[in-house]
CSV table of C-alpha atoms in Angstrom, one decimal:
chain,number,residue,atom,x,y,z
A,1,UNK,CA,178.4,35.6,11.0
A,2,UNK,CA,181.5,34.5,9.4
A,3,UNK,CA,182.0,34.4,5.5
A,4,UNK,CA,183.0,31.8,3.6
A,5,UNK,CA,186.4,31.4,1.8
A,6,UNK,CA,184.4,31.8,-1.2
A,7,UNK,CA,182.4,35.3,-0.2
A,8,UNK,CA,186.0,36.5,0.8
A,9,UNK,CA,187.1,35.6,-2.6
A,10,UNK,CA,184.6,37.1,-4.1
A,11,UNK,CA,184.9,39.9,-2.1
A,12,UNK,CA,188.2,40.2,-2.7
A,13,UNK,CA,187.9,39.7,-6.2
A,14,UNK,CA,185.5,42.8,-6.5
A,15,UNK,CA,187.6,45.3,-4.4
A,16,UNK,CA,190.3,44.6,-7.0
A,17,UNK,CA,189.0,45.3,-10.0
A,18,UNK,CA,186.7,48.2,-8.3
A,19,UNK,CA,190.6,49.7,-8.0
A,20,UNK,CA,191.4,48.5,-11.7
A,21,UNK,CA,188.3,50.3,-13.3
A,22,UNK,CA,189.2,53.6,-11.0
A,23,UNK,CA,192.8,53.3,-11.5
A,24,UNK,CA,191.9,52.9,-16.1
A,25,UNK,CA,188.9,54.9,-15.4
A,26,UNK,CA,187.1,54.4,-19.6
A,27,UNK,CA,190.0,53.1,-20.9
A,28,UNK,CA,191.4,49.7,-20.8
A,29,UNK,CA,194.9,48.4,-19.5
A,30,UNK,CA,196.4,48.5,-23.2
A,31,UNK,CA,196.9,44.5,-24.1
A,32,UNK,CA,200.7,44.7,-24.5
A,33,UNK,CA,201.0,45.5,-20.9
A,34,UNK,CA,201.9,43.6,-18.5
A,35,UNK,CA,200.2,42.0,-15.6
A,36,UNK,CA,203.4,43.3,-13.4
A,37,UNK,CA,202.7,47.2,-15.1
A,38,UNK,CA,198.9,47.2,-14.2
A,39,UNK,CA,200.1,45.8,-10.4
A,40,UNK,CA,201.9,48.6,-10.3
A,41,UNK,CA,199.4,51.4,-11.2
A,42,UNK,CA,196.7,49.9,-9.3
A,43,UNK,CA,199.0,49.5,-6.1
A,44,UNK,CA,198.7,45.8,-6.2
A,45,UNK,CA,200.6,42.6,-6.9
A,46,UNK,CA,200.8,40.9,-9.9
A,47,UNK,CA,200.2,37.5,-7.6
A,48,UNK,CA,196.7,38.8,-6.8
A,49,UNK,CA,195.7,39.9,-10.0
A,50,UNK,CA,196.6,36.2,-11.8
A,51,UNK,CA,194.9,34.9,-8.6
A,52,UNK,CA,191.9,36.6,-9.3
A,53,UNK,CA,191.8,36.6,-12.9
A,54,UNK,CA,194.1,34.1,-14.6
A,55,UNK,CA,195.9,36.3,-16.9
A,56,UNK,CA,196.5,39.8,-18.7
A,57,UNK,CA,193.3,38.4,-20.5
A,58,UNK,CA,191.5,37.7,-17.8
A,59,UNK,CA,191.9,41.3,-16.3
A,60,UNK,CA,190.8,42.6,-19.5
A,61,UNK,CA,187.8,40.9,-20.0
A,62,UNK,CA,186.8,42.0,-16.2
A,63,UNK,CA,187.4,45.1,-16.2
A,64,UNK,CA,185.5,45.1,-19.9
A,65,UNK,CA,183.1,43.5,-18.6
A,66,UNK,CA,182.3,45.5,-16.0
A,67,UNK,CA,182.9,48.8,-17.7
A,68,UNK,CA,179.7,47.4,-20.3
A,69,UNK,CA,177.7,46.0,-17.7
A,70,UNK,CA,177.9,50.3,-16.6
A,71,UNK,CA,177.3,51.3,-19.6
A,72,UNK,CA,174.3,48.9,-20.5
A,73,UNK,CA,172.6,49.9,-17.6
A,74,UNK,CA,172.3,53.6,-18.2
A,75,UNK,CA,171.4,52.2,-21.9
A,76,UNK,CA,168.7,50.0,-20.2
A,77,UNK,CA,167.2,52.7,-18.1
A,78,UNK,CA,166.9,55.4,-21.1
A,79,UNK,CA,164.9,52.4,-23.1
A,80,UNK,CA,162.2,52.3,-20.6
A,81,UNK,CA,161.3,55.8,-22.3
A,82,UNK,CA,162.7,54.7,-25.9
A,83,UNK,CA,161.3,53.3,-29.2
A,84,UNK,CA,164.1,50.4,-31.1
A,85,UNK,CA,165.4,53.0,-33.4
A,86,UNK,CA,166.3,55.5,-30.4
A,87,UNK,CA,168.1,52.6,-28.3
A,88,UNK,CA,170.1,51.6,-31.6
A,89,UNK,CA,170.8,55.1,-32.0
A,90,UNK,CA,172.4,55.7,-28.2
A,91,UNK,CA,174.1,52.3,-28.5
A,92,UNK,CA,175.8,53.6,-31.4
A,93,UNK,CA,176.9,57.3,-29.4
A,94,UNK,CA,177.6,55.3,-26.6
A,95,UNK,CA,180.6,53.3,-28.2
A,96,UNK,CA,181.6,55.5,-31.0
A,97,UNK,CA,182.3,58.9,-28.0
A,98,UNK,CA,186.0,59.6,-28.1
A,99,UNK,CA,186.7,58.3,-25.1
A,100,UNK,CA,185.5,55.1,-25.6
A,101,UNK,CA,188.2,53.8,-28.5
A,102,UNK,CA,190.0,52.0,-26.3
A,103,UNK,CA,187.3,49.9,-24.8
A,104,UNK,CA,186.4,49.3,-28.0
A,105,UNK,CA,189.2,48.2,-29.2
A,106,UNK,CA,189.7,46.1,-26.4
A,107,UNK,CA,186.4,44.8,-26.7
A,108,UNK,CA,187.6,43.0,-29.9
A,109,UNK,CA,190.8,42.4,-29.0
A,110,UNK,CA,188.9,40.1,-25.9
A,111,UNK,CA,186.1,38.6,-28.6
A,112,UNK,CA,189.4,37.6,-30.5
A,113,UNK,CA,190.7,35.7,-27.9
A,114,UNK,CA,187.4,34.2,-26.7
A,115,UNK,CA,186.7,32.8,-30.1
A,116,UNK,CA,190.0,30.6,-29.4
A,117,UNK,CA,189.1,29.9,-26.0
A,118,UNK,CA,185.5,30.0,-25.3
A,119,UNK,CA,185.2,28.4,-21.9
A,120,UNK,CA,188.3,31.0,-20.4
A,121,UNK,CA,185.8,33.8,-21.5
A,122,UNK,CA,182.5,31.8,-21.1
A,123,UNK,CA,181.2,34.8,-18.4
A,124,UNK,CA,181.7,37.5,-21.0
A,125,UNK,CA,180.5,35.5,-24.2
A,126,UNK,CA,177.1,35.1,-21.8
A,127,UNK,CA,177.0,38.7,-21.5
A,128,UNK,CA,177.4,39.5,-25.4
A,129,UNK,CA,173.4,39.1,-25.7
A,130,UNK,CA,172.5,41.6,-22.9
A,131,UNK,CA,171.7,44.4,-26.1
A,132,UNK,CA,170.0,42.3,-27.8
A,133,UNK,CA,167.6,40.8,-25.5
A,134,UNK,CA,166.9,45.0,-24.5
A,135,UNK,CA,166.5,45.2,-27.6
A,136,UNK,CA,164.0,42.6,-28.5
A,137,UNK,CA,161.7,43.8,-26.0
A,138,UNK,CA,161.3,47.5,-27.5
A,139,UNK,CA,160.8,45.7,-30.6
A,140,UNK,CA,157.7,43.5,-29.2
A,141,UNK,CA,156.9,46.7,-27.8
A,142,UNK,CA,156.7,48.6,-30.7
A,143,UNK,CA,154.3,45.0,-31.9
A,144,UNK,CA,156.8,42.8,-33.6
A,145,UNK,CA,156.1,39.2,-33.0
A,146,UNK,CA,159.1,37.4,-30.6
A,147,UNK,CA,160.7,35.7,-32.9
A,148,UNK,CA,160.9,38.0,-35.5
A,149,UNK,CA,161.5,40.7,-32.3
A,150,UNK,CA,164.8,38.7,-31.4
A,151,UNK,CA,166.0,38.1,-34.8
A,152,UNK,CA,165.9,41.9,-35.5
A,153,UNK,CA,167.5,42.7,-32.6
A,154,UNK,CA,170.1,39.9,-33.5
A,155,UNK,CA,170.8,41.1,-36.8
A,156,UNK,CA,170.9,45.1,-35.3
A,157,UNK,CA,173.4,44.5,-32.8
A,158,UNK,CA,175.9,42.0,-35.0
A,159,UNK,CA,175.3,45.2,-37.5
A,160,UNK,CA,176.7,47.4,-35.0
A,161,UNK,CA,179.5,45.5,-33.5
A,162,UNK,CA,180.7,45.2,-37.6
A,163,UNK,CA,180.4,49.4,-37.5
A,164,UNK,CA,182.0,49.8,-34.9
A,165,UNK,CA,185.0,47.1,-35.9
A,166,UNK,CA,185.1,49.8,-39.1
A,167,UNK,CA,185.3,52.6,-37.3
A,168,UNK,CA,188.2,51.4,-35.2
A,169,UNK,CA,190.2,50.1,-38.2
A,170,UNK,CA,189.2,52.9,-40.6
A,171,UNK,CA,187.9,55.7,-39.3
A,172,UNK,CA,186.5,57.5,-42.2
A,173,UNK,CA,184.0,55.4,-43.2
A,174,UNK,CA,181.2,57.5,-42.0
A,175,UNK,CA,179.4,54.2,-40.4
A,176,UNK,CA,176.7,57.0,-38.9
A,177,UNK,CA,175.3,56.3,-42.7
A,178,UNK,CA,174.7,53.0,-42.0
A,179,UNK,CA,173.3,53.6,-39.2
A,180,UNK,CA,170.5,55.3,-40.6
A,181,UNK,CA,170.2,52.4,-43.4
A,182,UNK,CA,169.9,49.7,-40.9
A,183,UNK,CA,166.9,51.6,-39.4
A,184,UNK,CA,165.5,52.6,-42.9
A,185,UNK,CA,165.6,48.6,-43.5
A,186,UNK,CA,163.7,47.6,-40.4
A,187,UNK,CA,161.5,50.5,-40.5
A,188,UNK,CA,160.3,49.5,-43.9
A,189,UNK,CA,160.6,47.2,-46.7
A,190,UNK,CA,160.5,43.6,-46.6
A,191,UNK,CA,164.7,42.3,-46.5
A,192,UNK,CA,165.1,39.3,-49.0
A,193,UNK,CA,165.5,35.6,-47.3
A,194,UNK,CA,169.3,34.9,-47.2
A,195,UNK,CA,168.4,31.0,-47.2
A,196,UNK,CA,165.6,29.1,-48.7
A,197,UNK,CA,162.6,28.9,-46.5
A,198,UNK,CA,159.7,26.6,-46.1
């Protein structure tokens, strides 16, 4: 059976950034590279990799994207056994281990540049509610209605990302603290409406 030009793009398309994410490993090409630099230290051209992904951009928000899609699976498999307050808490160790500062770094360096171009990121803005929607079902689990079960989850994960955004610009502002507060206010007392309701 032959494939497609389209399979063999895809194909194609896969194999390279399988060799980008074992050539960075956890880390991410550092955005003031070039697209010529990370040819070179994956042992490709830079032809291919603007073929396959546009731009320096483009290869970082791959290679992102797949890194998270990783690590949201293992997250996804440990909240089959979890409660809300246990998956928020391995989120959190997940992204704030060492070795993950440069993925997250680049993670906001890439929702930088997709909040100017939205439609050049459109497959990685999609994948921003992946989280939440994990989330959402522990907390209908645990018996919170759905739409109070996806604002919660909403609210948890925007929570984090601004944690983790702090912890990358200033390190010592012991965000595991708040954390623990963002549990303590979903765990307990009623939050005050930020807008007038009916």
């Amino acid at each position: 059976m032959a494939l497609s030009s389209t399979e063999r793009t895809g194909d194609a398309r896969e194999r390279l950034l399988a060799r980008l994410l074992d050539t960075f490993g956890e880390a991410l090409p550092p955005p003031g590279v070039s697209l010529r630099e990370i040819a070179a230290r994956t042992g490709t051209s830079h032809a291919l990799l603007r073929y396959h992904f546009g731009s320096l951009s483009g290869v970082l928000a791959a290679v992102l994207g797949a890194q998270r899609s990783r690590d949201n699976e293992a997250l996804v498999e440990a909240a089959q056994q979890s409660t809300f307050d246990d998956l928020v808490v391995a989120i959190w160790r997940t992204y704030t281990r060492p070795e993950q500062l440069s993925r997250v770094r680049g993670f906001f360096h890439v929702v930088g540049l997709a909040a100017y171009d939205p439609e050049s990121f459109r497959e990685f803005i999609d994948s921003l509610g992946d989280l939440t929607g994990v989330l959402a079902s522990l907390a209908e689990r645990e018996g919170v209605d759905a739409e109070e079960a996806l604002t919660t989850a909403s609210v948890t994960i925007a929570a984090i990302r601004g944690l983790l955004l702090q912890e990358v610009l200033t390190p010592a502002a012991h965000s595991e603290d708040a954390v623990a507060l963002i549990l303590r206010m979903r765990g307990g007392q009623p939050v005050p409406r930020t807008r007038p309701g009916p």
